[in-house]
Coordinates of C-alpha atoms in Angstrom, one line a residue:
X1 CA -21.3 -22.9 10.4
X2 CA -19.3 -23.6 7.7
X3 CA -19.8 -20.0 6.3
X4 CA -19.0 -18.6 9.5
X5 CA -15.4 -17.4 8.3
X6 CA -17.0 -16.8 5.3
X7 CA -15.0 -13.4 3.4
X8 CA -17.2 -11.4 1.3
X9 CA -14.0 -10.5 -0.8
X10 CA -13.3 -14.0 -1.2
X11 CA -16.6 -14.2 -3.5
X12 CA -16.5 -12.7 -7.9
X13 CA -20.1 -11.9 -8.2
X14 CA -21.0 -15.2 -10.1
X15 CA -20.7 -16.9 -6.2
X16 CA -21.3 -14.2 -4.0
X17 CA -24.6 -13.9 -6.2
X18 CA -25.1 -17.6 -5.9
X19 CA -24.0 -18.0 -1.7
X20 CA -26.9 -14.9 -1.1
X21 CA -29.9 -16.6 -3.5
X22 CA -28.7 -19.4 -1.0
X23 CA -29.6 -17.8 2.1
X24 CA -32.9 -16.6 0.2
X25 CA -32.1 -12.7 -1.0
X26 CA -33.5 -11.1 -4.7
X27 CA -31.2 -9.7 -6.9
X28 CA -31.9 -6.5 -6.2
X29 CA -30.1 -7.0 -2.2
X30 CA -27.6 -8.6 -4.1
X31 CA -26.5 -6.3 -6.7
X32 CA -26.6 -4.0 -3.7
X33 CA -23.8 -5.7 -1.3
X34 CA -21.4 -5.9 -4.3
X35 CA -22.0 -2.5 -4.9
X36 CA -21.2 -1.8 -1.6
X37 CA -17.9 -4.1 -1.7
X38 CA -16.7 -2.2 -5.1
X39 CA -18.7 0.8 -5.9
X40 CA -18.4 1.9 -2.4
X41 CA -15.6 0.2 -1.1
X42 CA -16.4 -0.4 2.4
X43 CA -14.7 -1.8 5.0
X44 CA -17.7 -2.8 8.1
X45 CA -20.2 -4.6 6.7
X46 CA -22.8 -2.1 9.4
X47 CA -21.4 1.0 6.7
X48 CA -23.4 -1.4 3.7
X49 CA -26.2 0.9 3.0
X50 CA -29.7 0.1 1.7
X51 CA -29.7 -3.4 2.7
X52 CA -33.3 -5.3 4.6
X53 CA -32.4 -5.5 8.5
X54 CA -32.7 -9.9 8.2
X55 CA -29.7 -9.5 5.7
X56 CA -27.7 -7.0 7.9
X57 CA -27.8 -9.5 10.5
X58 CA -27.8 -12.7 7.9
X59 CA -24.3 -11.3 7.5
X60 CA -23.1 -10.4 10.7
X61 CA -24.3 -13.9 11.6
X62 CA -22.6 -15.9 8.6
X63 CA -19.5 -13.1 6.7
X64 CA -17.1 -11.2 7.9
X65 CA -14.8 -8.3 5.2
X66 CA -11.2 -9.1 5.1
X67 CA -9.1 -5.5 5.6
X68 CA -5.4 -5.9 5.3
X69 CA -3.7 -3.7 8.2
X70 CA -0.7 -1.3 7.1
X71 CA 2.1 -3.3 9.7
X72 CA 4.8 -0.6 8.2
X73 CA 5.1 1.4 5.1
X74 CA 7.9 3.6 3.5
X75 CA 7.7 6.0 1.1
X76 CA 10.8 7.2 -1.1
X77 CA 12.5 10.2 -2.0
X78 CA 10.9 11.2 -4.8
X79 CA 7.5 10.9 -3.3
X80 CA 6.9 8.3 -6.0
X81 CA 6.8 5.2 -4.6
X82 CA 5.4 4.2 -1.5
X83 CA 5.7 0.2 -0.6
X84 CA 3.1 -0.7 2.3
X85 CA 4.1 -4.2 4.1
X86 CA 0.4 -5.8 4.7
X87 CA -0.9 -7.5 8.2
X88 CA -2.7 -10.8 7.6
X89 CA -5.9 -12.5 9.6
X90 CA -3.0 -15.1 11.0
X91 CA -0.4 -12.4 11.9
X92 CA 1.2 -13.3 7.8
X93 CA 2.5 -10.3 6.4
X94 CA 2.9 -9.5 2.3
X95 CA 4.1 -7.0 0.5
X96 CA 2.3 -4.4 -1.8
X97 CA 3.6 -1.2 -3.9
X98 CA 1.9 1.6 -5.1
X99 CA 4.0 3.3 -8.1
X100 CA 3.3 6.7 -10.0
X101 CA 4.4 7.2 -13.0
X102 CA 3.1 9.8 -15.6
X103 CA -0.9 10.2 -15.9
X104 CA -1.1 6.8 -14.1
X105 CA -0.9 5.2 -11.1
X106 CA 0.7 1.2 -11.2
X107 CA 0.2 -1.4 -8.1
X108 CA 2.2 -4.4 -7.6
X109 CA 0.8 -7.4 -5.7
X110 CA 1.2 -10.0 -4.0
X111 CA -0.3 -13.9 -4.6
X112 CA 1.5 -15.9 -2.0
X113 CA 3.0 -15.2 1.6
X114 CA 6.6 -15.9 0.2
X115 CA 7.9 -17.7 -2.5
X116 CA 8.7 -21.4 -3.0
X117 CA 10.6 -20.7 -6.9
X118 CA 13.2 -19.8 -5.0
X119 CA 15.3 -17.6 -7.6
X120 CA 18.8 -16.9 -6.1
X121 CA 18.5 -13.0 -6.8
X122 CA 15.3 -12.4 -5.1
X123 CA 14.7 -11.7 -1.4
X124 CA 11.3 -13.3 -1.4
X125 CA 12.4 -16.7 -2.9
X126 CA 15.2 -16.1 0.0
X127 CA 12.7 -16.5 2.6
X128 CA 10.7 -19.3 1.2
X129 CA 7.0 -19.9 1.1
X130 CA 4.4 -19.8 3.7
X131 CA 1.2 -20.5 2.1
X132 CA -0.9 -19.1 -0.9
X133 CA -2.7 -15.9 -0.1
X134 CA -6.7 -15.8 -0.4
X135 CA -8.4 -14.0 -3.7
X136 CA -9.5 -11.7 -1.3
X137 CA -6.8 -11.4 0.5
X138 CA -5.1 -9.8 -3.4
X139 CA -8.0 -8.3 -4.4
X140 CA -7.3 -6.3 -0.6
X141 CA -4.7 -5.1 -1.7
X142 CA -6.0 -3.1 -4.5
X143 CA -8.3 -1.7 -2.3
X144 CA -6.3 -0.9 0.2
X145 CA -4.9 1.2 -2.5
X146 CA -7.2 2.9 -4.3
X147 CA -8.5 3.8 -1.4
X148 CA -5.3 5.1 -0.8
X149 CA -5.6 7.1 -4.3
X150 CA -8.8 7.9 -3.5
X151 CA -8.0 10.0 -0.8
X152 CA -5.8 12.1 -2.9
X153 CA -7.9 12.8 -5.7
X154 CA -5.9 9.3 -8.1
X155 CA -7.6 6.8 -9.5
X156 CA -5.2 3.3 -9.9
X157 CA -4.8 2.2 -13.6
X158 CA -2.7 -0.7 -14.1
X159 CA -1.7 -3.5 -11.6
X160 CA 1.6 -6.2 -11.6
X161 CA 1.0 -8.9 -10.5
X162 CA 4.5 -10.3 -9.5
X163 CA 4.8 -9.2 -5.7
X164 CA 5.6 -12.0 -3.6
X165 CA 5.5 -15.7 -4.6
X166 CA 4.3 -17.0 -7.6
X167 CA 0.4 -16.1 -9.2
X168 CA 0.9 -19.7 -11.6
X169 CA 1.6 -21.3 -7.9
X170 CA -1.8 -20.1 -6.6
X171 CA -3.7 -20.3 -10.0
X172 CA -7.3 -21.0 -8.5
X173 CA -6.9 -18.4 -6.0
X174 CA -5.2 -15.6 -8.3
X175 CA -7.7 -16.4 -11.6
X176 CA -10.7 -15.6 -8.7
X177 CA -9.0 -12.1 -8.0
X178 CA -9.0 -10.8 -11.6
X179 CA -12.3 -11.8 -11.9
X180 CA -13.3 -9.6 -9.4
X181 CA -10.7 -7.4 -10.4
X182 CA -12.0 -6.9 -13.8
X183 CA -15.6 -7.8 -13.1
X184 CA -17.8 -4.5 -14.9
X185 CA -20.4 -3.4 -11.9
X186 CA -16.9 -3.6 -9.7
X187 CA -13.7 -2.1 -9.7
X188 CA -14.2 -3.1 -13.7
X189 CA -10.5 -2.7 -13.9
X190 CA -9.1 -3.8 -17.7
X191 CA -7.7 -6.5 -18.2
X192 CA -5.1 -5.3 -21.1
X193 CA -3.5 -2.7 -17.7
X194 CA -3.2 -6.1 -15.8
X195 CA -0.3 -7.8 -15.9
X196 CA 0.5 -11.3 -15.3
X197 CA 4.4 -12.7 -14.4
X198 CA 5.8 -15.7 -13.8
X199 CA 8.9 -17.6 -13.5
X200 CA 7.4 -20.2 -16.2
X201 CA 5.3 -22.9 -14.9
X202 CA 4.4 -23.9 -17.8
X203 CA 1.3 -25.9 -16.8
X204 CA -0.4 -23.0 -15.9
X205 CA 0.8 -21.2 -19.7
X206 CA -0.8 -23.8 -20.7
X207 CA -4.1 -23.5 -18.8
X208 CA -3.7 -19.8 -18.6
X209 CA -3.6 -20.1 -22.9
X210 CA -6.9 -22.3 -23.2
X211 CA -9.6 -20.5 -20.4
X212 CA -8.6 -17.3 -22.9
X213 CA -7.6 -15.4 -18.9
X214 CA -7.2 -11.7 -20.5
X215 CA -4.8 -10.4 -18.9
X216 CA -0.9 -9.5 -20.3
X217 CA 1.6 -12.2 -19.9
X218 CA 5.2 -11.8 -18.6
X219 CA 7.6 -15.0 -18.6
X220 CA 10.7 -14.2 -16.0
X221 CA 13.4 -15.2 -17.5
X222 CA 17.2 -14.4 -16.8
X223 CA 18.5 -17.2 -18.4
X224 CA 18.8 -17.9 -22.1
X225 CA 20.7 -21.6 -21.6
X226 CA 19.3 -24.6 -19.1
X227 CA 22.4 -24.0 -17.3
X228 CA 22.6 -20.5 -16.9
X229 CA 19.1 -20.0 -16.2
X230 CA 18.4 -22.6 -13.3
X231 CA 21.9 -21.4 -12.1
X232 CA 19.7 -17.9 -11.6
X233 CA 16.1 -20.0 -11.2
X234 CA 15.3 -23.1 -9.7
X235 CA 12.4 -23.5 -11.6
X236 CA 14.2 -23.9 -15.2
X237 CA 15.2 -27.4 -14.3
X238 CA 11.4 -28.2 -13.1
X239 CA 10.9 -27.1 -16.7
X240 CA 13.9 -27.1 -19.2
X241 CA 14.0 -24.0 -21.8
X242 CA 12.7 -26.1 -24.6
X243 CA 9.4 -27.3 -22.8
X244 CA 8.7 -23.9 -21.5
X245 CA 9.3 -21.3 -24.7
X246 CA 7.0 -24.0 -26.8
X247 CA 4.3 -23.2 -24.1
X248 CA 5.2 -19.6 -24.3
X249 CA 5.0 -20.0 -28.0
X250 CA 1.8 -22.0 -28.4
X251 CA 0.2 -19.3 -25.8
X252 CA 1.3 -16.5 -28.9
X253 CA -0.3 -18.4 -31.6
X254 CA -4.1 -19.0 -29.4
X255 CA -4.0 -15.8 -28.0
X256 CA -2.8 -13.5 -30.8
X257 CA -1.0 -11.5 -29.0
X258 CA 2.2 -10.7 -27.3
X259 CA 4.4 -11.9 -24.5
X260 CA 6.8 -10.5 -22.2
X261 CA 9.7 -11.7 -21.0
X262 CA 11.8 -10.2 -17.8
X263 CA 15.7 -10.6 -18.0
X264 CA 17.3 -9.0 -14.8
X265 CA 20.4 -8.2 -15.9
X266 CA 23.6 -9.5 -13.6
X267 CA 26.9 -7.7 -13.7
X268 CA 29.6 -10.1 -15.3
X269 CA 26.9 -13.3 -15.2
X270 CA 24.1 -12.6 -18.1
X271 CA 25.2 -9.1 -19.5
X272 CA 27.3 -9.6 -22.4
X273 CA 27.0 -9.2 -25.3
X274 CA 27.3 -13.4 -26.6
X275 CA 23.9 -13.5 -23.1
X276 CA 21.9 -11.6 -25.9
X277 CA 22.7 -13.1 -28.9
X278 CA 21.7 -15.8 -27.7
X279 CA 18.4 -14.5 -26.5
X280 CA 17.5 -13.2 -29.4
X281 CA 18.6 -16.3 -31.0
X282 CA 15.9 -17.4 -28.2
X283 CA 12.8 -15.6 -29.6
X284 CA 13.3 -15.2 -33.0
X285 CA 10.5 -15.2 -34.8
X286 CA 8.1 -14.6 -31.2
X287 CA 6.0 -12.0 -31.0
X288 CA 7.7 -11.3 -28.2
X289 CA 8.9 -8.2 -26.2
X290 CA 11.8 -8.2 -24.1
X291 CA 11.7 -5.8 -20.4
X292 CA 15.3 -5.5 -18.9
X293 CA 16.1 -4.3 -15.9
X294 CA 19.4 -3.3 -13.7
X295 CA 19.5 -6.1 -10.6
X296 CA 17.9 -4.6 -7.7
X297 CA 20.9 -5.9 -5.3
X298 CA 19.3 -8.2 -2.0
X299 CA 21.2 -9.0 1.3
X300 CA 21.6 -12.9 0.2
X301 CA 23.0 -11.9 -3.2
X302 CA 26.5 -11.3 -4.3
X303 CA 25.7 -10.0 -7.7
X304 CA 24.9 -6.0 -8.7
X305 CA 23.3 -4.3 -11.5
X306 CA 24.7 -4.1 -15.2
X307 CA 26.6 -0.5 -15.6
X308 CA 25.0 1.6 -18.3
X309 CA 27.5 0.7 -21.4
X310 CA 26.6 -2.8 -20.7
X311 CA 22.6 -2.2 -20.7
X312 CA 22.9 -0.9 -23.9
X313 CA 24.9 -3.0 -25.6
X314 CA 22.4 -5.7 -24.4
X315 CA 19.6 -4.2 -26.1
X316 CA 21.6 -3.6 -29.5
X317 CA 22.2 -7.0 -29.6
X318 CA 18.5 -7.6 -29.6
X319 CA 17.8 -4.8 -31.9
X320 CA 19.5 -6.9 -34.4
X321 CA 17.7 -10.0 -34.2
X322 CA 14.9 -8.2 -34.5
X323 CA 13.8 -8.3 -30.4
X324 CA 12.1 -5.3 -28.9
X325 CA 13.4 -4.2 -25.4
X326 CA 12.8 -1.6 -23.4
X327 CA 14.7 -0.7 -20.1
X328 CA 12.5 -0.4 -17.0
X329 CA 12.6 2.1 -14.3
X330 CA 13.6 1.1 -11.1
X331 CA 11.6 1.9 -8.4
X332 CA 11.9 2.8 -4.7
X333 CA 15.9 2.0 -4.2
X334 CA 16.1 4.0 -1.5
X335 CA 13.3 2.2 0.8
X336 CA 13.6 -1.8 -0.2
X337 CA 11.1 -1.2 -2.7
X338 CA 13.2 -4.8 -4.6
X339 CA 10.2 -8.1 -4.2
X340 CA 10.7 -9.4 -0.4
X341 CA 13.2 -6.9 0.7
X342 CA 11.2 -4.7 3.0
X343 CA 9.6 -7.8 4.6
X344 CA 12.9 -9.6 5.4
X345 CA 13.9 -5.9 6.4
X346 CA 11.5 -5.6 9.1
X347 CA 11.5 -9.0 10.0
X348 CA 14.3 -10.9 9.9
X349 CA 13.5 -14.1 10.7
X350 CA 13.1 -17.2 7.9
X351 CA 9.2 -18.7 6.6
X352 CA 9.3 -22.1 6.2
X353 CA 9.2 -23.9 2.9
X354 CA 6.5 -25.8 1.1
X355 CA 6.5 -27.8 -1.7
X356 CA 6.3 -26.9 -5.4
X357 CA 2.4 -28.1 -6.9
X358 CA 3.2 -29.7 -10.0

């Protein structure tokens, strides 16, 4: 039957409510199922308490709980970064990274197995896309990390959708996952602490603005001319800078909120004063903030990170243009914590690429 493979974690609360109502169960028991999934964090249907026997029987017959298994994990030498390679039901693996900062914990979540965007310095981009993740597989990463933190008396605050994959290439499933994560009767994570990172999928940015999605938006830029950007981010050929900047300005005006730009600093390739001036001019007048981060080297790319003096000089130029910036702290360099690196190191085998959706 169609429901035989239903993962309950795939459904936001209204959809779960509708499904259970269609099976003949009252709101009282529908709320109990949701509470079991996200307040109690059960990992098996048998552990869900307070259900009528007939509801338990129906759930076992028609649904299951997708729980991600740990395929491999590693810990940074400072104990602050925990990288997980999680195994999906079809043996695909995805990366999830737990990072601890002073007073908060952040999880970096994947939205696809692999990535079709092909950014040349990114280990995930080098392996291509295998498939989209379901909402339950995206949420499952957060649940996995939440269990780890709870066992240590800690709680999750921040989520960054910038692990493996392009979130706006998997828009419907990513947004369904966000709806689940922020639901006030579930995990109740604050939307202002959820950041979605994109390489600049223009239709997705416009849709985020029009749908008033409450997440923070970060755009991976890395180049301030079409030629320089396309050399690093092939998606730049699909959506040129003028089109991308128009979409970003539309987003800022529509949402009345700041937009973040990410700039990976690569020695000699995009970290000079000239590069910074061009970037400052590109962002002039926009409510924007630039996160700069020295490159995390990968096996498949020969570039190296910018030296500290170049990083400071780059920031000084941005400041002269009135563009604020922050040097983002690199984490887990000793454990292949960059996107896709652990998977590549553990598996060392290519994945097929799929075409990019328009």
